[in-house]
Amino acid sequence: MQKAISLTHNGVELRGMEHFPDGEKLPAVILYHGFTGTKLESHRLFLNISRALEDKGIASFRFDFLGSGESDGDFKNTTVTSQLAEAETIFNYVKSHPLIDADQILVLGFSMGGLVASLLAGKINSQIAKLILLAPAGTMGKMSETIKGMIPFVAEENAFDIGGNLIGAKFYEDVKAIEVWEQAAKYDGKVLLIHGTKDQAVPFTVSNLYIEHCYGENATLHPIEGSDHTFNSHQHKKDVIESIIKFV
């Protein structure tokens, strides 16, 4: 069963979808989308993941971060730190849900959502049963200066224009200040990393850096050979979903 839901974070609404198979005290997966993405993600990837999980008796929750998709807020105010706080609010909502087994909550993040998920896992550690990172943007802070130099600046908004989305200048200062490896390494559960070998947005090597700096033998890296950042082929998407189901 799929149903629209919302919850309040700092007085504004996060809007999302929940997917429930029959049963009680169910395991659950929380999905965090990427930068400028939504709870659907490209070619409905998140929806397809949620439906596949439901077919296996696993609940899932996918929300739009504030300023994205159908949630309240202005994208211009987005930072990694603000999304981390929203991600924790979502996690606590799922953890307190009467139909969910609070000891069997997995977290999945894609791209910047993967960065956020890795930081959340480091913060709350054992509350997360397993962690799934799809092309996680762990080096976003290091890349931000290069990226910023390539994006038009809108002076009257004090923001950068990213394909029609305005992002505030404070975004870059925030992400540069985050000690990603130090924070992410505090998570000691099992981790699955899935990454396209031809990813031009977040290089494949970033997943190896997560293993090297954070997870070691607790992590498994599943390469999607020839895939781009958003797994833009039927076979690549199928491979991603099958890998997730097997790990869960």
Short mmCIF file of C-alpha atoms in Angstrom, two decimals:
data_model
loop_
_atom_site.label_atom_id
_atom_site.label_comp_id
_atom_site.label_asym_id
_atom_site.label_seq_id
_atom_site.Cartn_x
_atom_site.Cartn_y
_atom_site.Cartn_z
CA MET A 1 0.00 0.00 0.00
CA GLN A 2 1.33 3.41 -1.01
CA LYS A 3 0.12 6.59 0.72
CA ALA A 4 1.06 10.26 0.80
CA ILE A 5 2.20 11.52 4.22
CA SER A 6 3.66 14.64 5.80
CA LEU A 7 5.44 15.56 9.00
CA THR A 8 6.48 18.82 10.61
CA HIS A 9 10.10 19.93 10.90
CA ASN A 10 10.80 23.30 12.52
CA GLY A 11 7.25 24.44 11.85
CA VAL A 12 7.15 23.54 8.13
CA GLU A 13 6.01 20.45 6.27
CA LEU A 14 8.10 17.66 4.82
CA ARG A 15 5.97 15.75 2.31
CA GLY A 16 6.56 12.19 1.30
CA MET A 17 5.26 8.72 0.56
CA GLU A 18 5.09 5.60 2.66
CA HIS A 19 4.92 2.05 1.30
CA PHE A 20 3.54 -0.70 3.52
CA PRO A 21 3.17 -4.41 2.89
CA ASP A 22 0.76 -6.35 5.11
CA GLY A 23 1.92 -7.01 8.65
CA GLU A 24 3.19 -5.36 11.81
CA LYS A 25 6.62 -4.65 13.31
CA LEU A 26 8.01 -4.47 9.81
CA PRO A 27 11.58 -3.73 8.76
CA ALA A 28 11.84 -0.41 6.93
CA VAL A 29 14.11 1.50 4.56
CA ILE A 30 14.30 5.31 4.53
CA LEU A 31 15.33 6.84 1.19
CA TYR A 32 17.08 10.23 1.00
CA HIS A 33 17.23 11.87 -2.44
CA GLY A 34 20.06 13.79 -4.07
CA PHE A 35 20.87 17.45 -4.74
CA THR A 36 18.01 19.09 -6.76
CA GLY A 37 16.30 15.67 -6.74
CA THR A 38 13.00 14.53 -5.27
CA LYS A 39 11.44 11.53 -3.58
CA LEU A 40 10.93 10.00 -7.05
CA GLU A 41 14.47 10.55 -8.39
CA SER A 42 15.41 10.08 -12.06
CA HIS A 43 13.28 7.62 -14.04
CA ARG A 44 11.29 6.93 -10.84
CA LEU A 45 14.23 5.07 -9.30
CA PHE A 46 13.12 5.63 -5.70
CA LEU A 47 9.55 4.63 -6.46
CA ASN A 48 10.77 1.44 -8.12
CA ILE A 49 13.01 0.65 -5.14
CA SER A 50 10.12 1.18 -2.72
CA ARG A 51 7.78 -1.05 -4.69
CA ALA A 52 10.41 -3.78 -4.91
CA LEU A 53 10.92 -3.59 -1.15
CA GLU A 54 7.18 -3.76 -0.53
CA ASP A 55 6.99 -6.93 -2.63
CA LYS A 56 9.53 -8.46 -0.23
CA GLY A 57 7.59 -7.48 2.90
CA ILE A 58 9.66 -4.39 3.72
CA ALA A 59 8.19 -0.94 4.37
CA SER A 60 9.81 2.22 3.03
CA PHE A 61 9.58 5.98 3.42
CA ARG A 62 10.74 8.61 0.95
CA PHE A 63 10.42 12.34 1.57
CA ASP A 64 11.28 15.51 -0.31
CA PHE A 65 13.77 17.59 1.65
CA LEU A 66 12.67 21.16 2.38
CA GLY A 67 12.82 23.31 -0.73
CA SER A 68 12.65 20.23 -2.98
CA GLY A 69 9.74 18.48 -4.64
CA GLU A 70 6.45 19.06 -2.81
CA SER A 71 7.85 19.95 0.60
CA ASP A 72 7.66 23.46 2.05
CA GLY A 73 10.63 25.79 2.07
CA ASP A 74 12.92 27.48 -0.42
CA PHE A 75 15.73 25.55 -2.10
CA LYS A 76 17.94 28.62 -1.72
CA ASN A 77 18.15 27.89 2.01
CA THR A 78 19.33 24.30 1.56
CA THR A 79 22.58 23.17 3.17
CA VAL A 80 24.00 19.77 3.98
CA THR A 81 23.59 20.61 7.67
CA SER A 82 19.92 21.54 7.22
CA GLN A 83 19.23 18.32 5.31
CA LEU A 84 20.99 16.32 8.01
CA ALA A 85 18.59 17.77 10.58
CA GLU A 86 15.62 16.96 8.33
CA ALA A 87 16.94 13.44 7.79
CA GLU A 88 17.05 12.89 11.54
CA THR A 89 13.48 14.18 11.94
CA ILE A 90 12.37 11.69 9.27
CA PHE A 91 14.31 8.88 10.95
CA ASN A 92 12.72 9.60 14.33
CA TYR A 93 9.26 9.62 12.72
CA VAL A 94 9.87 6.17 11.22
CA LYS A 95 11.41 4.84 14.43
CA SER A 96 8.30 5.81 16.41
CA HIS A 97 5.85 4.41 13.84
CA PRO A 98 3.66 1.71 15.45
CA LEU A 99 3.97 -0.64 12.44
CA ILE A 100 7.78 -0.47 12.24
CA ASP A 101 10.37 -2.56 14.06
CA ALA A 102 12.60 0.17 15.51
CA ASP A 103 15.57 -2.22 15.52
CA GLN A 104 15.30 -2.95 11.80
CA ILE A 105 15.51 0.46 10.12
CA LEU A 106 17.87 0.79 7.17
CA VAL A 107 18.92 4.08 5.61
CA LEU A 108 19.54 4.61 1.89
CA GLY A 109 20.93 7.79 0.36
CA PHE A 110 21.68 8.78 -3.21
CA SER A 111 24.38 11.31 -4.20
CA MET A 112 24.13 14.26 -1.77
CA GLY A 113 21.49 12.20 0.00
CA GLY A 114 24.20 9.56 0.36
CA LEU A 115 26.47 12.14 1.97
CA VAL A 116 23.64 13.09 4.33
CA ALA A 117 22.88 9.42 5.07
CA SER A 118 26.54 8.72 5.90
CA LEU A 119 26.64 11.67 8.29
CA LEU A 120 23.38 10.62 9.93
CA ALA A 121 24.69 7.07 10.38
CA GLY A 122 27.80 8.43 12.05
CA LYS A 123 25.65 10.51 14.36
CA ILE A 124 23.13 7.89 15.50
CA ASN A 125 25.19 4.75 14.71
CA SER A 126 23.55 1.62 16.14
CA GLN A 127 20.03 2.97 15.59
CA ILE A 128 20.57 2.22 11.89
CA ALA A 129 20.54 -1.51 11.14
CA LYS A 130 22.31 -1.21 7.77
CA LEU A 131 23.41 1.60 5.45
CA ILE A 132 23.07 1.80 1.66
CA LEU A 133 24.91 4.52 -0.26
CA LEU A 134 24.25 5.09 -3.96
CA ALA A 135 27.02 7.19 -5.57
CA PRO A 136 27.52 9.08 -2.27
CA ALA A 137 28.88 12.62 -2.68
CA GLY A 138 31.45 12.36 0.11
CA THR A 139 33.88 14.78 -1.55
CA MET A 140 31.26 17.44 -2.23
CA GLY A 141 33.06 19.94 -0.03
CA LYS A 142 36.32 19.52 -1.91
CA MET A 143 34.54 19.79 -5.26
CA SER A 144 32.42 22.79 -4.28
CA GLU A 145 34.90 25.52 -5.16
CA THR A 146 35.41 24.15 -8.67
CA ILE A 147 31.69 23.72 -9.19
CA LYS A 148 30.90 27.18 -7.82
CA GLY A 149 33.24 28.77 -10.37
CA MET A 150 31.22 27.26 -13.20
CA ILE A 151 27.75 28.36 -12.03
CA PRO A 152 26.10 31.75 -12.76
CA PHE A 153 25.79 34.01 -9.71
CA VAL A 154 22.58 36.03 -9.21
CA ALA A 155 23.73 39.04 -7.20
CA GLU A 156 20.30 40.34 -6.14
CA GLU A 157 19.50 36.91 -4.65
CA ASN A 158 23.01 36.27 -3.25
CA ALA A 159 22.64 32.84 -4.79
CA PHE A 160 23.87 30.63 -7.61
CA ASP A 161 21.63 29.48 -10.47
CA ILE A 162 21.79 25.71 -10.87
CA GLY A 163 19.53 24.90 -13.79
CA GLY A 164 16.78 27.16 -12.48
CA ASN A 165 17.27 26.25 -8.84
CA LEU A 166 18.81 29.02 -6.75
CA ILE A 167 21.22 27.84 -4.06
CA GLY A 168 22.46 30.26 -1.41
CA ALA A 169 26.13 31.15 -1.06
CA LYS A 170 26.05 29.70 2.47
CA PHE A 171 25.64 26.21 0.99
CA TYR A 172 29.27 26.17 -0.10
CA GLU A 173 30.64 27.43 3.20
CA ASP A 174 28.60 24.82 5.06
CA VAL A 175 29.69 21.82 2.99
CA LYS A 176 33.36 22.82 3.05
CA ALA A 177 33.33 22.87 6.86
CA ILE A 178 32.03 19.32 7.30
CA GLU A 179 34.57 16.64 8.27
CA VAL A 180 32.92 13.89 6.25
CA TRP A 181 35.29 10.97 6.86
CA GLU A 182 35.63 11.70 10.57
CA GLN A 183 31.86 11.82 11.07
CA ALA A 184 30.93 8.95 8.75
CA ALA A 185 33.53 6.62 10.31
CA LYS A 186 31.60 6.59 13.57
CA TYR A 187 29.10 4.18 12.00
CA ASP A 188 30.14 0.57 12.56
CA GLY A 189 27.31 -1.36 10.91
CA LYS A 190 27.19 -3.08 7.55
CA VAL A 191 27.36 -0.83 4.48
CA LEU A 192 26.54 -1.41 0.82
CA LEU A 193 27.96 1.08 -1.68
CA ILE A 194 26.58 1.07 -5.23
CA HIS A 195 28.29 3.23 -7.83
CA GLY A 196 28.42 3.55 -11.60
CA THR A 197 31.93 3.14 -12.99
CA LYS A 198 31.32 5.94 -15.54
CA ASP A 199 29.84 8.42 -13.06
CA GLN A 200 30.93 11.93 -14.09
CA ALA A 201 29.11 13.77 -11.31
CA VAL A 202 30.52 11.84 -8.33
CA PRO A 203 33.59 9.83 -9.38
CA PHE A 204 33.53 6.10 -8.72
CA THR A 205 36.66 6.53 -6.59
CA VAL A 206 34.61 8.33 -3.91
CA SER A 207 33.02 5.05 -2.85
CA ASN A 208 36.50 3.59 -2.46
CA LEU A 209 37.41 6.57 -0.27
CA TYR A 210 34.43 5.76 1.99
CA ILE A 211 35.77 2.23 2.39
CA GLU A 212 39.33 3.42 2.97
CA HIS A 213 38.55 6.18 5.45
CA CYS A 214 35.35 4.98 7.12
CA TYR A 215 34.03 1.46 6.76
CA GLY A 216 36.80 -0.99 5.91
CA GLU A 217 35.69 -4.62 6.01
CA ASN A 218 32.17 -3.63 7.03
CA ALA A 219 31.54 -2.32 3.51
CA THR A 220 30.76 -4.01 0.22
CA LEU A 221 31.17 -2.06 -3.02
CA HIS A 222 28.94 -3.09 -5.92
CA PRO A 223 30.09 -1.42 -9.16
CA ILE A 224 27.55 -0.87 -11.92
CA GLU A 225 29.79 -1.32 -14.95
CA GLY A 226 29.44 1.45 -17.51
CA SER A 227 26.73 3.29 -15.58
CA ASP A 228 26.48 7.06 -15.18
CA HIS A 229 25.50 8.92 -12.02
CA THR A 230 21.76 8.19 -12.11
CA PHE A 231 21.90 4.62 -13.49
CA ASN A 232 20.23 5.66 -16.72
CA SER A 233 19.47 2.36 -18.37
CA HIS A 234 16.97 -0.39 -17.67
CA GLN A 235 19.69 -2.93 -16.97
CA HIS A 236 21.66 -0.62 -14.68
CA LYS A 237 18.54 0.26 -12.69
CA LYS A 238 17.62 -3.42 -12.43
CA ASP A 239 21.12 -4.20 -11.14
CA VAL A 240 20.84 -1.45 -8.51
CA ILE A 241 17.47 -2.66 -7.25
CA GLU A 242 18.47 -6.33 -7.16
CA SER A 243 21.62 -5.45 -5.20
CA ILE A 244 19.59 -3.47 -2.68
CA ILE A 245 17.04 -6.24 -2.19
CA LYS A 246 19.76 -8.83 -1.69
CA PHE A 247 21.54 -6.67 0.92
CA VAL A 248 18.35 -5.81 2.79
#
